mmCIF file with all atom_site columns, C-alpha atoms in Angstrom:
data_model
loop_
_atom_site.group_PDB
_atom_site.id
_atom_site.type_symbol
_atom_site.label_atom_id
_atom_site.label_alt_id
_atom_site.label_comp_id
_atom_site.label_asym_id
_atom_site.label_entity_id
_atom_site.label_seq_id
_atom_site.pdbx_PDB_ins_code
_atom_site.Cartn_x
_atom_site.Cartn_y
_atom_site.Cartn_z
_atom_site.occupancy
_atom_site.B_iso_or_equiv
_atom_site.pdbx_formal_charge
_atom_site.auth_seq_id
_atom_site.auth_comp_id
_atom_site.auth_asym_id
_atom_site.auth_atom_id
_atom_site.pdbx_PDB_model_num
ATOM 1   C CA . LEU A 1 1   ? 104.497 6.803   -52.797 1.00 53.00 ? 16  LEU A CA 1
ATOM 2   C CA . ALA A 1 2   ? 105.408 4.298   -50.135 1.00 63.00 ? 17  ALA A CA 1
ATOM 3   C CA . LYS A 1 3   ? 105.106 5.873   -46.696 1.00 80.00 ? 18  LYS A CA 1
ATOM 4   C CA . THR A 1 4   ? 107.634 4.888   -44.094 1.00 87.00 ? 19  THR A CA 1
ATOM 5   C CA . THR A 1 5   ? 107.340 4.744   -40.319 1.00 91.00 ? 20  THR A CA 1
ATOM 6   C CA . GLN A 1 6   ? 110.253 4.689   -37.885 1.00 93.00 ? 21  GLN A CA 1
ATOM 7   C CA . PRO A 1 7   ? 110.621 5.030   -34.119 1.00 95.00 ? 22  PRO A CA 1
ATOM 8   C CA . ILE A 1 8   ? 111.118 8.642   -33.146 1.00 93.00 ? 23  ILE A CA 1
ATOM 9   C CA . SER A 1 9   ? 114.112 7.978   -30.935 1.00 96.00 ? 24  SER A CA 1
ATOM 10  C CA . MET A 1 10  ? 116.352 5.279   -29.521 1.00 97.00 ? 25  MET A CA 1
ATOM 11  C CA . ASP A 1 11  ? 119.009 5.186   -26.827 1.00 97.00 ? 26  ASP A CA 1
ATOM 12  C CA . SER A 1 12  ? 122.042 2.958   -26.659 1.00 97.00 ? 27  SER A CA 1
ATOM 13  C CA . TYR A 1 13  ? 125.444 2.626   -25.049 1.00 97.00 ? 28  TYR A CA 1
ATOM 14  C CA . GLU A 1 14  ? 128.834 2.464   -26.630 1.00 97.00 ? 29  GLU A CA 1
ATOM 15  C CA . GLY A 1 15  ? 129.770 -0.986  -27.874 1.00 96.00 ? 30  GLY A CA 1
ATOM 16  C CA . GLN A 1 16  ? 126.200 -2.213  -28.245 1.00 97.00 ? 31  GLN A CA 1
ATOM 17  C CA . GLU A 1 17  ? 124.504 -3.306  -31.438 1.00 97.00 ? 32  GLU A CA 1
ATOM 18  C CA . VAL A 1 18  ? 121.632 -1.065  -32.486 1.00 98.00 ? 33  VAL A CA 1
ATOM 19  C CA . ASN A 1 19  ? 118.742 -2.158  -34.677 1.00 98.00 ? 34  ASN A CA 1
ATOM 20  C CA . ILE A 1 20  ? 116.409 0.436   -36.181 1.00 97.00 ? 35  ILE A CA 1
ATOM 21  C CA . THR A 1 21  ? 113.320 -0.807  -37.929 1.00 96.00 ? 36  THR A CA 1
ATOM 22  C CA . CYS A 1 22  ? 111.435 0.981   -40.689 1.00 95.00 ? 37  CYS A CA 1
ATOM 23  C CA . SER A 1 23  ? 107.922 0.010   -41.717 1.00 94.00 ? 38  SER A CA 1
ATOM 24  C CA . HIS A 1 24  ? 106.892 0.461   -45.373 1.00 90.00 ? 39  HIS A CA 1
ATOM 25  C CA . ASN A 1 25  ? 103.689 -1.486  -45.866 1.00 91.00 ? 40  ASN A CA 1
ATOM 26  C CA . ASN A 1 26  ? 102.927 -0.034  -49.297 1.00 88.00 ? 41  ASN A CA 1
ATOM 27  C CA . ILE A 1 27  ? 106.311 -0.684  -50.847 1.00 88.00 ? 42  ILE A CA 1
ATOM 28  C CA . ALA A 1 28  ? 106.093 -1.261  -54.586 1.00 84.00 ? 43  ALA A CA 1
ATOM 29  C CA . THR A 1 29  ? 107.739 -4.021  -56.561 1.00 85.00 ? 44  THR A CA 1
ATOM 30  C CA . ASN A 1 30  ? 110.379 -1.749  -58.004 1.00 80.00 ? 45  ASN A CA 1
ATOM 31  C CA . ASP A 1 31  ? 111.162 0.165   -54.826 1.00 83.00 ? 46  ASP A CA 1
ATOM 32  C CA . TYR A 1 32  ? 114.575 0.015   -53.179 1.00 85.00 ? 47  TYR A CA 1
ATOM 33  C CA . ILE A 1 33  ? 115.199 0.734   -49.492 1.00 89.00 ? 48  ILE A CA 1
ATOM 34  C CA . THR A 1 34  ? 117.954 3.138   -48.554 1.00 90.00 ? 49  THR A CA 1
ATOM 35  C CA . TRP A 1 35  ? 119.196 4.426   -45.215 1.00 93.00 ? 50  TRP A CA 1
ATOM 36  C CA . TYR A 1 36  ? 120.849 7.736   -44.509 1.00 94.00 ? 51  TYR A CA 1
ATOM 37  C CA . GLN A 1 37  ? 122.573 9.253   -41.487 1.00 96.00 ? 52  GLN A CA 1
ATOM 38  C CA . GLN A 1 38  ? 122.374 12.926  -40.611 1.00 95.00 ? 53  GLN A CA 1
ATOM 39  C CA . PHE A 1 39  ? 124.347 14.960  -38.099 1.00 94.00 ? 54  PHE A CA 1
ATOM 40  C CA . PRO A 1 40  ? 123.085 18.368  -36.902 1.00 88.00 ? 55  PRO A CA 1
ATOM 41  C CA . SER A 1 41  ? 123.398 21.128  -39.486 1.00 84.00 ? 56  SER A CA 1
ATOM 42  C CA . GLN A 1 42  ? 124.720 18.752  -42.137 1.00 90.00 ? 57  GLN A CA 1
ATOM 43  C CA . GLY A 1 43  ? 123.192 17.096  -45.150 1.00 92.00 ? 58  GLY A CA 1
ATOM 44  C CA . PRO A 1 44  ? 122.259 13.397  -44.907 1.00 92.00 ? 59  PRO A CA 1
ATOM 45  C CA . ARG A 1 45  ? 124.912 10.824  -45.768 1.00 93.00 ? 60  ARG A CA 1
ATOM 46  C CA . PHE A 1 46  ? 124.244 7.500   -47.492 1.00 91.00 ? 61  PHE A CA 1
ATOM 47  C CA . ILE A 1 47  ? 124.732 4.409   -45.331 1.00 94.00 ? 62  ILE A CA 1
ATOM 48  C CA . ILE A 1 48  ? 123.346 1.380   -47.128 1.00 93.00 ? 63  ILE A CA 1
ATOM 49  C CA . GLN A 1 49  ? 120.813 0.259   -49.696 1.00 90.00 ? 64  GLN A CA 1
ATOM 50  C CA . GLY A 1 50  ? 118.999 -2.996  -50.445 1.00 91.00 ? 65  GLY A CA 1
ATOM 51  C CA . TYR A 1 51  ? 116.150 -4.640  -52.300 1.00 90.00 ? 66  TYR A CA 1
ATOM 52  C CA . LYS A 1 52  ? 115.657 -7.936  -50.467 1.00 90.00 ? 67  LYS A CA 1
ATOM 53  C CA . THR A 1 53  ? 117.312 -10.298 -47.956 1.00 89.00 ? 68  THR A CA 1
ATOM 54  C CA . LYS A 1 54  ? 120.493 -8.998  -46.365 1.00 94.00 ? 69  LYS A CA 1
ATOM 55  C CA . VAL A 1 55  ? 123.079 -6.438  -47.378 1.00 93.00 ? 70  VAL A CA 1
ATOM 56  C CA . THR A 1 56  ? 126.249 -5.687  -45.454 1.00 95.00 ? 71  THR A CA 1
ATOM 57  C CA . ASN A 1 57  ? 128.953 -3.102  -45.881 1.00 93.00 ? 72  ASN A CA 1
ATOM 58  C CA . GLU A 1 58  ? 131.745 -1.791  -43.687 1.00 93.00 ? 73  GLU A CA 1
ATOM 59  C CA . VAL A 1 59  ? 129.368 0.421   -41.750 1.00 92.00 ? 74  VAL A CA 1
ATOM 60  C CA . ALA A 1 60  ? 126.093 -1.432  -41.312 1.00 96.00 ? 75  ALA A CA 1
ATOM 61  C CA . SER A 1 61  ? 123.831 -4.298  -42.266 1.00 97.00 ? 76  SER A CA 1
ATOM 62  C CA . LEU A 1 62  ? 120.367 -4.091  -43.739 1.00 97.00 ? 77  LEU A CA 1
ATOM 63  C CA . PHE A 1 63  ? 117.847 -6.859  -43.208 1.00 97.00 ? 78  PHE A CA 1
ATOM 64  C CA . ILE A 1 64  ? 114.783 -7.070  -45.439 1.00 96.00 ? 79  ILE A CA 1
ATOM 65  C CA . PRO A 1 65  ? 112.215 -9.850  -44.921 1.00 96.00 ? 80  PRO A CA 1
ATOM 66  C CA . ALA A 1 66  ? 110.608 -11.673 -47.807 1.00 95.00 ? 81  ALA A CA 1
ATOM 67  C CA . ASP A 1 67  ? 107.447 -9.549  -47.808 1.00 95.00 ? 82  ASP A CA 1
ATOM 68  C CA . ARG A 1 68  ? 109.586 -6.353  -47.863 1.00 94.00 ? 83  ARG A CA 1
ATOM 69  C CA . LYS A 1 69  ? 107.063 -4.502  -45.714 1.00 94.00 ? 84  LYS A CA 1
ATOM 70  C CA . SER A 1 70  ? 109.765 -3.548  -43.258 1.00 95.00 ? 85  SER A CA 1
ATOM 71  C CA . SER A 1 71  ? 113.526 -3.292  -43.030 1.00 95.00 ? 86  SER A CA 1
ATOM 72  C CA . THR A 1 72  ? 116.029 -3.177  -40.186 1.00 97.00 ? 87  THR A CA 1
ATOM 73  C CA . LEU A 1 73  ? 119.228 -1.190  -40.126 1.00 97.00 ? 88  LEU A CA 1
ATOM 74  C CA . SER A 1 74  ? 121.788 -2.815  -37.858 1.00 98.00 ? 89  SER A CA 1
ATOM 75  C CA . LEU A 1 75  ? 124.752 -0.825  -36.510 1.00 97.00 ? 90  LEU A CA 1
ATOM 76  C CA . PRO A 1 76  ? 127.338 -3.064  -34.831 1.00 94.00 ? 91  PRO A CA 1
ATOM 77  C CA . ARG A 1 77  ? 129.164 -1.807  -31.772 1.00 93.00 ? 92  ARG A CA 1
ATOM 78  C CA . VAL A 1 78  ? 128.064 1.809   -31.870 1.00 97.00 ? 93  VAL A CA 1
ATOM 79  C CA . SER A 1 79  ? 130.252 4.637   -30.628 1.00 96.00 ? 94  SER A CA 1
ATOM 80  C CA . LEU A 1 80  ? 129.473 8.163   -29.481 1.00 97.00 ? 95  LEU A CA 1
ATOM 81  C CA . SER A 1 81  ? 130.039 9.388   -33.024 1.00 95.00 ? 96  SER A CA 1
ATOM 82  C CA . ASP A 1 82  ? 127.068 7.331   -34.215 1.00 96.00 ? 97  ASP A CA 1
ATOM 83  C CA . THR A 1 83  ? 124.736 9.711   -32.394 1.00 97.00 ? 98  THR A CA 1
ATOM 84  C CA . ALA A 1 84  ? 122.664 11.082  -35.268 1.00 97.00 ? 99  ALA A CA 1
ATOM 85  C CA . VAL A 1 85  ? 119.306 10.900  -36.994 1.00 95.00 ? 100 VAL A CA 1
ATOM 86  C CA . TYR A 1 86  ? 118.779 7.888   -39.245 1.00 96.00 ? 101 TYR A CA 1
ATOM 87  C CA . TYR A 1 87  ? 116.362 8.030   -42.158 1.00 93.00 ? 102 TYR A CA 1
ATOM 88  C CA . CYS A 1 88  ? 114.745 5.230   -44.070 1.00 91.00 ? 103 CYS A CA 1
ATOM 89  C CA . LEU A 1 89  ? 113.968 6.012   -47.695 1.00 87.00 ? 104 LEU A CA 1
ATOM 90  C CA . VAL A 1 90  ? 111.904 4.083   -50.198 1.00 84.00 ? 105 VAL A CA 1
ATOM 91  C CA . GLY A 1 91  ? 112.073 4.901   -53.889 1.00 78.00 ? 106 GLY A CA 1
ATOM 92  C CA . ARG A 1 92  ? 111.219 3.517   -57.298 1.00 68.00 ? 107 ARG A CA 1
ATOM 93  C CA . MET A 1 93  ? 113.651 2.224   -59.867 1.00 56.00 ? 108 MET A CA 1
ATOM 94  C CA . ASP A 1 94  ? 111.403 1.897   -62.896 1.00 55.00 ? 109 ASP A CA 1
ATOM 95  C CA . THR A 1 95  ? 110.705 4.394   -65.620 1.00 53.00 ? 110 THR A CA 1
ATOM 96  C CA . GLY A 1 96  ? 107.857 6.064   -63.780 1.00 56.00 ? 111 GLY A CA 1
ATOM 97  C CA . ARG A 1 97  ? 107.854 8.882   -61.330 1.00 59.00 ? 112 ARG A CA 1
ATOM 98  C CA . ARG A 1 98  ? 111.030 8.905   -59.318 1.00 68.00 ? 113 ARG A CA 1
ATOM 99  C CA . ALA A 1 99  ? 110.143 11.080  -56.409 1.00 70.00 ? 114 ALA A CA 1
ATOM 100 C CA . LEU A 1 100 ? 111.773 9.994   -53.174 1.00 72.00 ? 115 LEU A CA 1
ATOM 101 C CA . THR A 1 101 ? 110.147 10.006  -49.767 1.00 72.00 ? 116 THR A CA 1
ATOM 102 C CA . PHE A 1 102 ? 112.095 10.073  -46.541 1.00 77.00 ? 117 PHE A CA 1
ATOM 103 C CA . GLY A 1 103 ? 110.716 8.776   -43.283 1.00 73.00 ? 118 GLY A CA 1
ATOM 104 C CA . SER A 1 104 ? 110.485 11.004  -40.238 1.00 80.00 ? 119 SER A CA 1
ATOM 105 C CA . GLY A 1 105 ? 113.795 9.727   -38.975 1.00 91.00 ? 120 GLY A CA 1
ATOM 106 C CA . THR A 1 106 ? 115.006 8.020   -35.815 1.00 95.00 ? 121 THR A CA 1
ATOM 107 C CA . ARG A 1 107 ? 117.137 10.012  -33.421 1.00 95.00 ? 122 ARG A CA 1
ATOM 108 C CA . LEU A 1 108 ? 119.791 7.699   -31.992 1.00 97.00 ? 123 LEU A CA 1
ATOM 109 C CA . GLN A 1 109 ? 121.537 8.788   -28.824 1.00 97.00 ? 124 GLN A CA 1
ATOM 110 C CA . VAL A 1 110 ? 124.632 6.817   -27.876 1.00 97.00 ? 125 VAL A CA 1
ATOM 111 C CA . GLN A 1 111 ? 125.881 7.235   -24.342 1.00 96.00 ? 126 GLN A CA 1
ATOM 112 C CA . PRO A 1 112 ? 129.231 6.277   -22.825 1.00 95.00 ? 127 PRO A CA 1
ATOM 113 C CA . GLU B 2 1   ? 136.821 17.187  -54.770 1.00 85.00 ? 226 GLU B CA 1
ATOM 114 C CA . ALA B 2 2   ? 133.432 15.687  -55.612 1.00 83.00 ? 227 ALA B CA 1
ATOM 115 C CA . GLN B 2 3   ? 130.772 17.827  -54.028 1.00 93.00 ? 228 GLN B CA 1
ATOM 116 C CA . VAL B 2 4   ? 127.434 19.561  -54.132 1.00 96.00 ? 229 VAL B CA 1
ATOM 117 C CA . THR B 2 5   ? 127.557 23.267  -53.393 1.00 97.00 ? 230 THR B CA 1
ATOM 118 C CA . GLN B 2 6   ? 124.740 25.572  -52.410 1.00 97.00 ? 231 GLN B CA 1
ATOM 119 C CA . ASN B 2 7   ? 124.595 29.333  -52.182 1.00 97.00 ? 232 ASN B CA 1
ATOM 120 C CA . PRO B 2 8   ? 123.855 31.185  -50.096 1.00 97.00 ? 233 PRO B CA 1
ATOM 121 C CA . ARG B 2 9   ? 124.295 29.166  -46.930 1.00 97.00 ? 234 ARG B CA 1
ATOM 122 C CA . TYR B 2 10  ? 122.217 31.593  -44.903 1.00 97.00 ? 235 TYR B CA 1
ATOM 123 C CA . LEU B 2 11  ? 119.581 34.031  -46.096 1.00 97.00 ? 236 LEU B CA 1
ATOM 124 C CA . ILE B 2 12  ? 117.150 36.317  -44.322 1.00 97.00 ? 237 ILE B CA 1
ATOM 125 C CA . THR B 2 13  ? 114.595 37.975  -46.552 1.00 96.00 ? 238 THR B CA 1
ATOM 126 C CA . VAL B 2 14  ? 111.142 39.519  -46.451 1.00 97.00 ? 239 VAL B CA 1
ATOM 127 C CA . THR B 2 15  ? 107.802 38.277  -47.693 1.00 97.00 ? 240 THR B CA 1
ATOM 128 C CA . GLY B 2 16  ? 107.322 38.629  -51.427 1.00 96.00 ? 241 GLY B CA 1
ATOM 129 C CA . LYS B 2 17  ? 110.913 39.334  -52.412 1.00 97.00 ? 242 LYS B CA 1
ATOM 130 C CA . LYS B 2 18  ? 111.927 36.872  -55.102 1.00 97.00 ? 243 LYS B CA 1
ATOM 131 C CA . LEU B 2 19  ? 115.009 34.808  -54.370 1.00 97.00 ? 244 LEU B CA 1
ATOM 132 C CA . THR B 2 20  ? 117.069 32.045  -55.900 1.00 98.00 ? 245 THR B CA 1
ATOM 133 C CA . VAL B 2 21  ? 119.140 29.428  -54.126 1.00 98.00 ? 246 VAL B CA 1
ATOM 134 C CA . THR B 2 22  ? 121.775 27.963  -56.387 1.00 98.00 ? 247 THR B CA 1
ATOM 135 C CA . CYS B 2 23  ? 122.914 24.355  -56.442 1.00 98.00 ? 248 CYS B CA 1
ATOM 136 C CA . SER B 2 24  ? 125.812 22.940  -58.410 1.00 98.00 ? 249 SER B CA 1
ATOM 137 C CA . GLN B 2 25  ? 127.414 19.495  -58.574 1.00 97.00 ? 250 GLN B CA 1
ATOM 138 C CA . ASN B 2 26  ? 130.694 18.462  -60.172 1.00 95.00 ? 251 ASN B CA 1
ATOM 139 C CA . MET B 2 27  ? 130.066 14.715  -60.394 1.00 92.00 ? 252 MET B CA 1
ATOM 140 C CA . ASN B 2 28  ? 128.243 14.633  -63.741 1.00 91.00 ? 253 ASN B CA 1
ATOM 141 C CA . HIS B 2 29  ? 125.141 13.312  -62.000 1.00 90.00 ? 254 HIS B CA 1
ATOM 142 C CA . GLU B 2 30  ? 121.911 12.906  -63.894 1.00 88.00 ? 255 GLU B CA 1
ATOM 143 C CA . TYR B 2 31  ? 119.500 13.199  -60.969 1.00 88.00 ? 256 TYR B CA 1
ATOM 144 C CA . MET B 2 32  ? 119.208 16.310  -58.824 1.00 92.00 ? 257 MET B CA 1
ATOM 145 C CA . SER B 2 33  ? 116.727 17.174  -56.139 1.00 92.00 ? 258 SER B CA 1
ATOM 146 C CA . TRP B 2 34  ? 115.681 19.774  -53.607 1.00 96.00 ? 259 TRP B CA 1
ATOM 147 C CA . TYR B 2 35  ? 114.468 19.029  -50.084 1.00 94.00 ? 260 TYR B CA 1
ATOM 148 C CA . ARG B 2 36  ? 113.291 21.113  -47.205 1.00 95.00 ? 261 ARG B CA 1
ATOM 149 C CA . GLN B 2 37  ? 113.743 20.077  -43.615 1.00 93.00 ? 262 GLN B CA 1
ATOM 150 C CA . ASP B 2 38  ? 111.543 21.290  -40.797 1.00 92.00 ? 263 ASP B CA 1
ATOM 151 C CA . PRO B 2 39  ? 111.522 20.263  -37.136 1.00 86.00 ? 264 PRO B CA 1
ATOM 152 C CA . GLY B 2 40  ? 109.370 17.195  -36.601 1.00 79.00 ? 265 GLY B CA 1
ATOM 153 C CA . LEU B 2 41  ? 108.719 16.730  -40.315 1.00 81.00 ? 266 LEU B CA 1
ATOM 154 C CA . GLY B 2 42  ? 111.978 15.266  -41.522 1.00 82.00 ? 267 GLY B CA 1
ATOM 155 C CA . LEU B 2 43  ? 113.108 15.717  -45.116 1.00 87.00 ? 268 LEU B CA 1
ATOM 156 C CA . ARG B 2 44  ? 110.483 16.432  -47.740 1.00 90.00 ? 269 ARG B CA 1
ATOM 157 C CA . GLN B 2 45  ? 111.229 16.521  -51.438 1.00 90.00 ? 270 GLN B CA 1
ATOM 158 C CA . ILE B 2 46  ? 110.253 19.707  -53.254 1.00 95.00 ? 271 ILE B CA 1
ATOM 159 C CA . TYR B 2 47  ? 111.267 19.047  -56.853 1.00 94.00 ? 272 TYR B CA 1
ATOM 160 C CA . TYR B 2 48  ? 113.550 16.684  -58.662 1.00 91.00 ? 273 TYR B CA 1
ATOM 161 C CA . SER B 2 49  ? 115.137 16.477  -62.085 1.00 91.00 ? 274 SER B CA 1
ATOM 162 C CA . MET B 2 50  ? 116.006 13.344  -64.009 1.00 87.00 ? 275 MET B CA 1
ATOM 163 C CA . ASN B 2 51  ? 118.179 15.226  -66.501 1.00 88.00 ? 276 ASN B CA 1
ATOM 164 C CA . VAL B 2 52  ? 118.513 18.522  -68.340 1.00 91.00 ? 277 VAL B CA 1
ATOM 165 C CA . GLU B 2 53  ? 115.117 20.072  -69.083 1.00 88.00 ? 278 GLU B CA 1
ATOM 166 C CA . VAL B 2 54  ? 113.327 17.283  -67.198 1.00 89.00 ? 279 VAL B CA 1
ATOM 167 C CA . THR B 2 55  ? 111.836 18.227  -63.838 1.00 93.00 ? 280 THR B CA 1
ATOM 168 C CA . ASP B 2 56  ? 108.954 16.954  -61.752 1.00 91.00 ? 281 ASP B CA 1
ATOM 169 C CA . LYS B 2 57  ? 107.194 17.701  -58.505 1.00 92.00 ? 282 LYS B CA 1
ATOM 170 C CA . GLY B 2 58  ? 108.077 16.065  -55.242 1.00 89.00 ? 283 GLY B CA 1
ATOM 171 C CA . ASP B 2 59  ? 105.872 16.003  -52.164 1.00 87.00 ? 284 ASP B CA 1
ATOM 172 C CA . VAL B 2 60  ? 105.786 19.737  -51.398 1.00 94.00 ? 285 VAL B CA 1
ATOM 173 C CA . PRO B 2 61  ? 106.235 21.762  -54.623 1.00 96.00 ? 286 PRO B CA 1
ATOM 174 C CA . GLU B 2 62  ? 103.799 24.596  -53.864 1.00 97.00 ? 287 GLU B CA 1
ATOM 175 C CA . GLY B 2 63  ? 105.475 27.998  -53.866 1.00 97.00 ? 288 GLY B CA 1
ATOM 176 C CA . TYR B 2 64  ? 108.662 26.820  -55.553 1.00 98.00 ? 289 TYR B CA 1
ATOM 177 C CA . LYS B 2 65  ? 110.039 26.688  -59.066 1.00 98.00 ? 290 LYS B CA 1
ATOM 178 C CA . VAL B 2 66  ? 113.089 24.971  -60.488 1.00 97.00 ? 291 VAL B CA 1
ATOM 179 C CA . SER B 2 67  ? 114.939 24.823  -63.764 1.00 95.00 ? 292 SER B CA 1
ATOM 180 C CA . ARG B 2 68  ? 117.569 22.494  -65.197 1.00 96.00 ? 293 ARG B CA 1
ATOM 181 C CA . LYS B 2 69  ? 119.206 24.212  -68.135 1.00 96.00 ? 294 LYS B CA 1
ATOM 182 C CA . GLU B 2 70  ? 122.590 22.664  -67.478 1.00 95.00 ? 295 GLU B CA 1
ATOM 183 C CA . LYS B 2 71  ? 123.417 19.247  -66.092 1.00 95.00 ? 296 LYS B CA 1
ATOM 184 C CA . ARG B 2 72  ? 125.455 20.570  -63.195 1.00 96.00 ? 297 ARG B CA 1
ATOM 185 C CA . ASN B 2 73  ? 123.073 23.290  -61.963 1.00 97.00 ? 298 ASN B CA 1
ATOM 186 C CA . PHE B 2 74  ? 119.650 23.067  -60.394 1.00 98.00 ? 299 PHE B CA 1
ATOM 187 C CA . PRO B 2 75  ? 118.512 26.382  -58.894 1.00 98.00 ? 300 PRO B CA 1
ATOM 188 C CA . LEU B 2 76  ? 115.534 26.662  -56.570 1.00 98.00 ? 301 LEU B CA 1
ATOM 189 C CA . ILE B 2 77  ? 113.390 29.741  -57.110 1.00 98.00 ? 302 ILE B CA 1
ATOM 190 C CA . LEU B 2 78  ? 110.951 31.280  -54.669 1.00 98.00 ? 303 LEU B CA 1
ATOM 191 C CA . GLU B 2 79  ? 108.947 33.799  -56.684 1.00 96.00 ? 304 GLU B CA 1
ATOM 192 C CA . SER B 2 80  ? 107.110 35.250  -53.704 1.00 97.00 ? 305 SER B CA 1
ATOM 193 C CA . PRO B 2 81  ? 108.478 33.836  -50.451 1.00 97.00 ? 306 PRO B CA 1
ATOM 194 C CA . SER B 2 82  ? 106.222 33.549  -47.442 1.00 97.00 ? 307 SER B CA 1
ATOM 195 C CA . PRO B 2 83  ? 107.050 32.909  -43.770 1.00 97.00 ? 308 PRO B CA 1
ATOM 196 C CA . ASN B 2 84  ? 105.936 29.265  -44.048 1.00 97.00 ? 309 ASN B CA 1
ATOM 197 C CA . GLN B 2 85  ? 108.874 28.729  -46.389 1.00 98.00 ? 310 GLN B CA 1
ATOM 198 C CA . THR B 2 86  ? 111.283 29.428  -43.574 1.00 98.00 ? 311 THR B CA 1
ATOM 199 C CA . SER B 2 87  ? 113.245 26.210  -43.482 1.00 97.00 ? 312 SER B CA 1
ATOM 200 C CA . LEU B 2 88  ? 116.546 24.428  -44.018 1.00 96.00 ? 313 LEU B CA 1
ATOM 201 C CA . TYR B 2 89  ? 116.976 23.519  -47.670 1.00 97.00 ? 314 TYR B CA 1
ATOM 202 C CA . PHE B 2 90  ? 119.165 20.778  -49.099 1.00 96.00 ? 315 PHE B CA 1
ATOM 203 C CA . CYS B 2 91  ? 120.144 20.097  -52.659 1.00 96.00 ? 316 CYS B CA 1
ATOM 204 C CA . ALA B 2 92  ? 121.192 16.583  -53.612 1.00 93.00 ? 317 ALA B CA 1
ATOM 205 C CA . SER B 2 93  ? 122.456 14.765  -56.677 1.00 92.00 ? 318 SER B CA 1
ATOM 206 C CA . SER B 2 94  ? 122.761 11.156  -57.744 1.00 87.00 ? 319 SER B CA 1
ATOM 207 C CA . TYR B 2 95  ? 123.745 8.944   -60.632 1.00 80.00 ? 320 TYR B CA 1
ATOM 208 C CA . ASP B 2 96  ? 121.095 7.882   -63.095 1.00 64.00 ? 321 ASP B CA 1
ATOM 209 C CA . MET B 2 97  ? 118.527 5.912   -61.101 1.00 57.00 ? 322 MET B CA 1
ATOM 210 C CA . THR B 2 98  ? 118.115 3.257   -63.756 1.00 54.00 ? 323 THR B CA 1
ATOM 211 C CA . SER B 2 99  ? 121.672 2.120   -63.235 1.00 49.00 ? 324 SER B CA 1
ATOM 212 C CA . GLY B 2 100 ? 120.907 1.306   -59.669 1.00 50.00 ? 325 GLY B CA 1
ATOM 213 C CA . GLY B 2 101 ? 121.595 3.006   -56.417 1.00 55.00 ? 326 GLY B CA 1
ATOM 214 C CA . TYR B 2 102 ? 119.931 5.763   -54.540 1.00 65.00 ? 327 TYR B CA 1
ATOM 215 C CA . GLU B 2 103 ? 123.103 7.142   -53.065 1.00 81.00 ? 328 GLU B CA 1
ATOM 216 C CA . GLN B 2 104 ? 122.380 10.813  -53.074 1.00 86.00 ? 329 GLN B CA 1
ATOM 217 C CA . PHE B 2 105 ? 125.094 13.323  -52.302 1.00 91.00 ? 330 PHE B CA 1
ATOM 218 C CA . PHE B 2 106 ? 123.779 16.238  -50.311 1.00 94.00 ? 331 PHE B CA 1
ATOM 219 C CA . GLY B 2 107 ? 124.913 19.825  -50.211 1.00 96.00 ? 332 GLY B CA 1
ATOM 220 C CA . PRO B 2 108 ? 125.692 21.658  -46.962 1.00 95.00 ? 333 PRO B CA 1
ATOM 221 C CA . GLY B 2 109 ? 122.247 23.224  -46.693 1.00 96.00 ? 334 GLY B CA 1
ATOM 222 C CA . THR B 2 110 ? 120.776 26.710  -46.951 1.00 97.00 ? 335 THR B CA 1
ATOM 223 C CA . ARG B 2 111 ? 119.023 28.134  -43.951 1.00 97.00 ? 336 ARG B CA 1
ATOM 224 C CA . LEU B 2 112 ? 116.301 30.488  -45.153 1.00 98.00 ? 337 LEU B CA 1
ATOM 225 C CA . THR B 2 113 ? 114.303 32.839  -42.966 1.00 98.00 ? 338 THR B CA 1
ATOM 226 C CA . VAL B 2 114 ? 111.365 34.731  -44.449 1.00 97.00 ? 339 VAL B CA 1
ATOM 227 C CA . LEU B 2 115 ? 110.119 37.607  -42.298 1.00 96.00 ? 340 LEU B CA 1
#
């Protein structure tokens, strides 16, 4: 299974752009990269998913370089409500074992 | 409303007393999974199921059992709970992985304490 590494914590201010990077050096050819957000005492919530290059939705952007050994979640203009833990997840899409491994998570603190 | 439900939400038990945490989803999802979350360790997958009667181990399966007799239900069984299984447990479900997408829908969590 591809292991992921993320910064333990990050601080930001309201209105700033936040970039959280996840390292996954052993990512396999068929692995996708997915990011989740988790608030205290709640289950994680899907944010965005990608395989290569750039993906953007109404919430965030995901940047994946050509070698796919890392990925960066970009949150534009964060607000206080974006204070949460963000998890990077790498998982397979082929017919083999489909266990999923979460990273240790990055605790983002947004201040006014 | 599309959702994943877990019961109970909170449980305090004693070592060795068998327990079951239920999980049910109403989205007709193929894939279901159990995770435990511990401080400093993030989310770790216990077991997952690709479909009815198909289950496999995740990263930390020791001490747990699961079954998938119906598509909507995926109970987690602790035959002989021990204090190191004190944790916050999440059930999750997802569409068939082969069709793309790892968007898992998580339940509200079950906080288990084993004394």
